[in-house]
XYZ file of C-alpha atoms in Angstrom:
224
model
C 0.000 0.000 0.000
C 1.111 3.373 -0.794
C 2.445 5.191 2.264
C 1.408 8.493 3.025
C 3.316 12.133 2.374
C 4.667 14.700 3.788
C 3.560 18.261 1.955
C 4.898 21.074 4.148
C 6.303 20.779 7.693
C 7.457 23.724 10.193
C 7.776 23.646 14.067
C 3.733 24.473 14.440
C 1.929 21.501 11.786
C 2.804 19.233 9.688
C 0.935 18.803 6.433
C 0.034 15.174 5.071
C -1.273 13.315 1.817
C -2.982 10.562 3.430
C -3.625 7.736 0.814
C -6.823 5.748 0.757
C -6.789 2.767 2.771
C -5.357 4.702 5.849
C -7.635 5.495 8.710
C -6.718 8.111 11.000
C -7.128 6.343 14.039
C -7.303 2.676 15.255
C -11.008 1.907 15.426
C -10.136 -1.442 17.472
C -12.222 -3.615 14.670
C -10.323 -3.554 11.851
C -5.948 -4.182 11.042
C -6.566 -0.936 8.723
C -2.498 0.643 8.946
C -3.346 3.751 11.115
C -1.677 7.494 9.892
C -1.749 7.676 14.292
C 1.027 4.640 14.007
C 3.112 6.667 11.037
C 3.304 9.741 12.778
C 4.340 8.275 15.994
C 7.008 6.635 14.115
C 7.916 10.447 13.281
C 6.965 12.047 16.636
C 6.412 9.755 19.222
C 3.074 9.444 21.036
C 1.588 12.954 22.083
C 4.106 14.720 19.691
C 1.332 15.715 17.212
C -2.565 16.432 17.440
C -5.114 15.747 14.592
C -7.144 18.751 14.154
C -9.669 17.017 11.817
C -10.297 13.899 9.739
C -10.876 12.582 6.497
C -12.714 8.920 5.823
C -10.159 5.614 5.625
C -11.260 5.462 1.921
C -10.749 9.042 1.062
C -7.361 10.387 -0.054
C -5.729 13.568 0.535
C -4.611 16.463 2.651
C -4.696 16.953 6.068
C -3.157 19.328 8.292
C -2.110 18.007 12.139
C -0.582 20.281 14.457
C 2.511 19.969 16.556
C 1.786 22.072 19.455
C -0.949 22.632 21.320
C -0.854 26.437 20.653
C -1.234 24.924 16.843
C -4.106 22.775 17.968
C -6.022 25.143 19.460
C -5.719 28.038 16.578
C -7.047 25.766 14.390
C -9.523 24.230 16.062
C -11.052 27.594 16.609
C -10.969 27.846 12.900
C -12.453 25.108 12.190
C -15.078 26.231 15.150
C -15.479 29.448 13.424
C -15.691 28.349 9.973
C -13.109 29.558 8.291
C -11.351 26.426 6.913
C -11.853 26.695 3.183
C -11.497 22.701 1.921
C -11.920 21.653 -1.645
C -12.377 17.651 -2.930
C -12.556 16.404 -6.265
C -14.775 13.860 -6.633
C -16.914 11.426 -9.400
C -20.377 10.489 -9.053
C -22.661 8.413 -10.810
C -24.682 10.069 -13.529
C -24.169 13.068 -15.826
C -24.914 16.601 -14.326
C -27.554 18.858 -16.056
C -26.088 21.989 -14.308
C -22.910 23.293 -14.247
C -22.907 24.197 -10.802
C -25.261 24.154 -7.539
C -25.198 23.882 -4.065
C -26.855 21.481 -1.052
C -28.417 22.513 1.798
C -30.221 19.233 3.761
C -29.345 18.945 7.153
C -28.130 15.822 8.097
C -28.988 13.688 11.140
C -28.014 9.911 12.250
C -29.736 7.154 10.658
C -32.949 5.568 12.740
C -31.521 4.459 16.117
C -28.404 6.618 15.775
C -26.386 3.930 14.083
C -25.599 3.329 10.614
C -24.990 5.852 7.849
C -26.038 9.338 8.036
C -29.169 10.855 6.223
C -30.015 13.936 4.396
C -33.594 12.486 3.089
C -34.897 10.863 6.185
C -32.517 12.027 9.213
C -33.147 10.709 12.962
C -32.177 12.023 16.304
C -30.374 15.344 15.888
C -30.332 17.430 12.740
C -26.981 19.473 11.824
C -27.394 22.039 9.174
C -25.091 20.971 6.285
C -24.095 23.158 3.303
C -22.386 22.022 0.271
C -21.569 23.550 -3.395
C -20.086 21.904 -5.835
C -19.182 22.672 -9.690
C -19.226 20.596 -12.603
C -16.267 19.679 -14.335
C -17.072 17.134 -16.666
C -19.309 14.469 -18.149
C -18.860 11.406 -19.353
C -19.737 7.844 -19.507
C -22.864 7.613 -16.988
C -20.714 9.724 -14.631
C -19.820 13.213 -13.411
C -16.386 14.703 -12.614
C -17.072 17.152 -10.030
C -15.570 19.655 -7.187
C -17.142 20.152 -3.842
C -16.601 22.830 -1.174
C -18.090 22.149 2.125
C -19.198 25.173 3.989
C -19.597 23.141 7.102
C -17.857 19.900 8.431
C -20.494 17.092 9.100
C -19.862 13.324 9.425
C -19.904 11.905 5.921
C -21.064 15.279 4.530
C -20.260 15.216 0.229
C -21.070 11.887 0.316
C -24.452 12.339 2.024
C -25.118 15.093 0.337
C -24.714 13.823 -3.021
C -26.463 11.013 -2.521
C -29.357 13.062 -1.445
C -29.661 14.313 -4.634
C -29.344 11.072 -6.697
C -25.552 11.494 -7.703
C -23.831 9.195 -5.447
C -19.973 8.806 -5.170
C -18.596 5.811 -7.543
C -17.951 2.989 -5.490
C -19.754 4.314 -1.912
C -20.472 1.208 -0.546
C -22.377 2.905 2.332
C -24.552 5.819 0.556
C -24.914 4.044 -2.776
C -25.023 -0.069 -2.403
C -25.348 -1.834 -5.507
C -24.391 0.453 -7.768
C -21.843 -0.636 -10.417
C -17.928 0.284 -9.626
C -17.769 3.043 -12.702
C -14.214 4.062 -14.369
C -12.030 1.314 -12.233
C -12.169 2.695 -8.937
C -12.327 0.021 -6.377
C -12.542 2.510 -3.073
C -14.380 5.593 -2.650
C -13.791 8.059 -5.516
C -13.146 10.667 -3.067
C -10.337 13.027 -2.796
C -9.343 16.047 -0.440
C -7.788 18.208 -2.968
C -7.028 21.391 -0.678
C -7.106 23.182 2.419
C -6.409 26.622 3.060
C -6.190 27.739 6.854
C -4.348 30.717 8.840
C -0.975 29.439 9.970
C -1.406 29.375 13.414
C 2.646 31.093 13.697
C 2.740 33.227 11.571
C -0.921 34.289 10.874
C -0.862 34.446 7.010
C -3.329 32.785 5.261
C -1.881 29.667 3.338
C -3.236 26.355 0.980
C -1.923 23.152 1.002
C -2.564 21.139 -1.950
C -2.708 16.693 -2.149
C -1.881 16.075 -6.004
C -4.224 13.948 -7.499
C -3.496 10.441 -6.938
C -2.479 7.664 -9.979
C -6.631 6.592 -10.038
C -8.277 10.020 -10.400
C -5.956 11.076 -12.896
C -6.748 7.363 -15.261
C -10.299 8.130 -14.426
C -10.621 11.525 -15.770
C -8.496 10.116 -19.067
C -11.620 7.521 -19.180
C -14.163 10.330 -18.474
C -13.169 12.354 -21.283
C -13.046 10.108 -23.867
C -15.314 10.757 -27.152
């Protein structure tokens, strides 16, 4: 499996492109590797804090800080909303309009468990706000970018399967539906993330190149 890497590093955070197949934690179920165990490797235990999270299947960037100044700066951030995050992702069926935008609340699924819902949520609601833009069609499938305004459980994939566009290969939010353009995990991938360095208070983006599977798929998606 591909191991994850390092995209900017300074004495406050450390940047990382986290491949698919790595959770962020241990869950205790599963022998998934664990980014926790890499950085530790790197850090030691309680030498780095994750400020937020991104699904085992999902690749891309995430920022972890170093200090708990760091972690606290950021979480406020994230608190206050001002985390700009952009994913690329592909979803079943072509897109009529070139761009739009989601707002469903989501809530847990009936007795709390389970996947999350944007259709028929249960137990508490959390307003949830997503736009996303076109940018392609092709082949019973849509090449899209999202941009979360807020940071819900499962949010772009909820959201577009709320509106009949599920992510290729979301076992979870779109069973059954055939594995389009090759991907065999979630076709799901944090592309960006700008925040305010917590040091030096500029406002700065970190940027996860597309991995080897995106960039085939979008090669297939644009054929004639």
């Amino acid at each position: 499996m591909e191991e994850p890497k390092i995209i900017f590093e300074d004495e406050a955070i450390v940047v990382v492109d986290k491949p698919s197949g790595f959770i962020v934690y241990p869950d205790g179920k599963h022998d998934y590797p664990a980014l926790s165990h890499w950085l530790e490797k790197r850090y030691g235990e309680g030498g780095f804090h994750f400020v937020h999270r991104i699904d085992r299947e999902t690749s891309g960037v995430l920022v972890v800080a170093k200090t708990d100044e760091a972690y606290a700066a950021l979480k406020e951030q994230f608190k206050d909303r001002e985390i700009k995050k952009v994913y690329r992702a592909f979803v079943h069926g072509a897109l009529k309009e070139e761009r739009g935008q989601i707002e469903r609340p989501i809530g847990s699924a009936r007795g709390g468990r389970g996947p999350r819902s944007a259709t028929r949520p249960h137990g508490v609601e959390r307003q949830a706000s997503t736009v996303w833009k076109r940018l392609h069609n092709g082949g019973g499938a849509a090449y899209i970018e999202a941009f979360p305004k807020t940071g819900r459980t499962h949010q772009i994939r909820v959201h577009c399967a709320a509106i009949q566009h599920p992510i290729i290969a979301d076992v979870l939010y779109g069973p059954g539906r055939e594995k389009l353009l090759g991907f065999e995990r979630l076709a799901l991938h944090a592309l960006s993330i700008t925040v305010t360095h917590p040091t030096s208070g500029k406002e700065v983006t970190f940027i996860a190149p597309l991995p080897a599977d995106f960039i085939r798929a979008e090669a297939e998606l644009r054929k004639p």
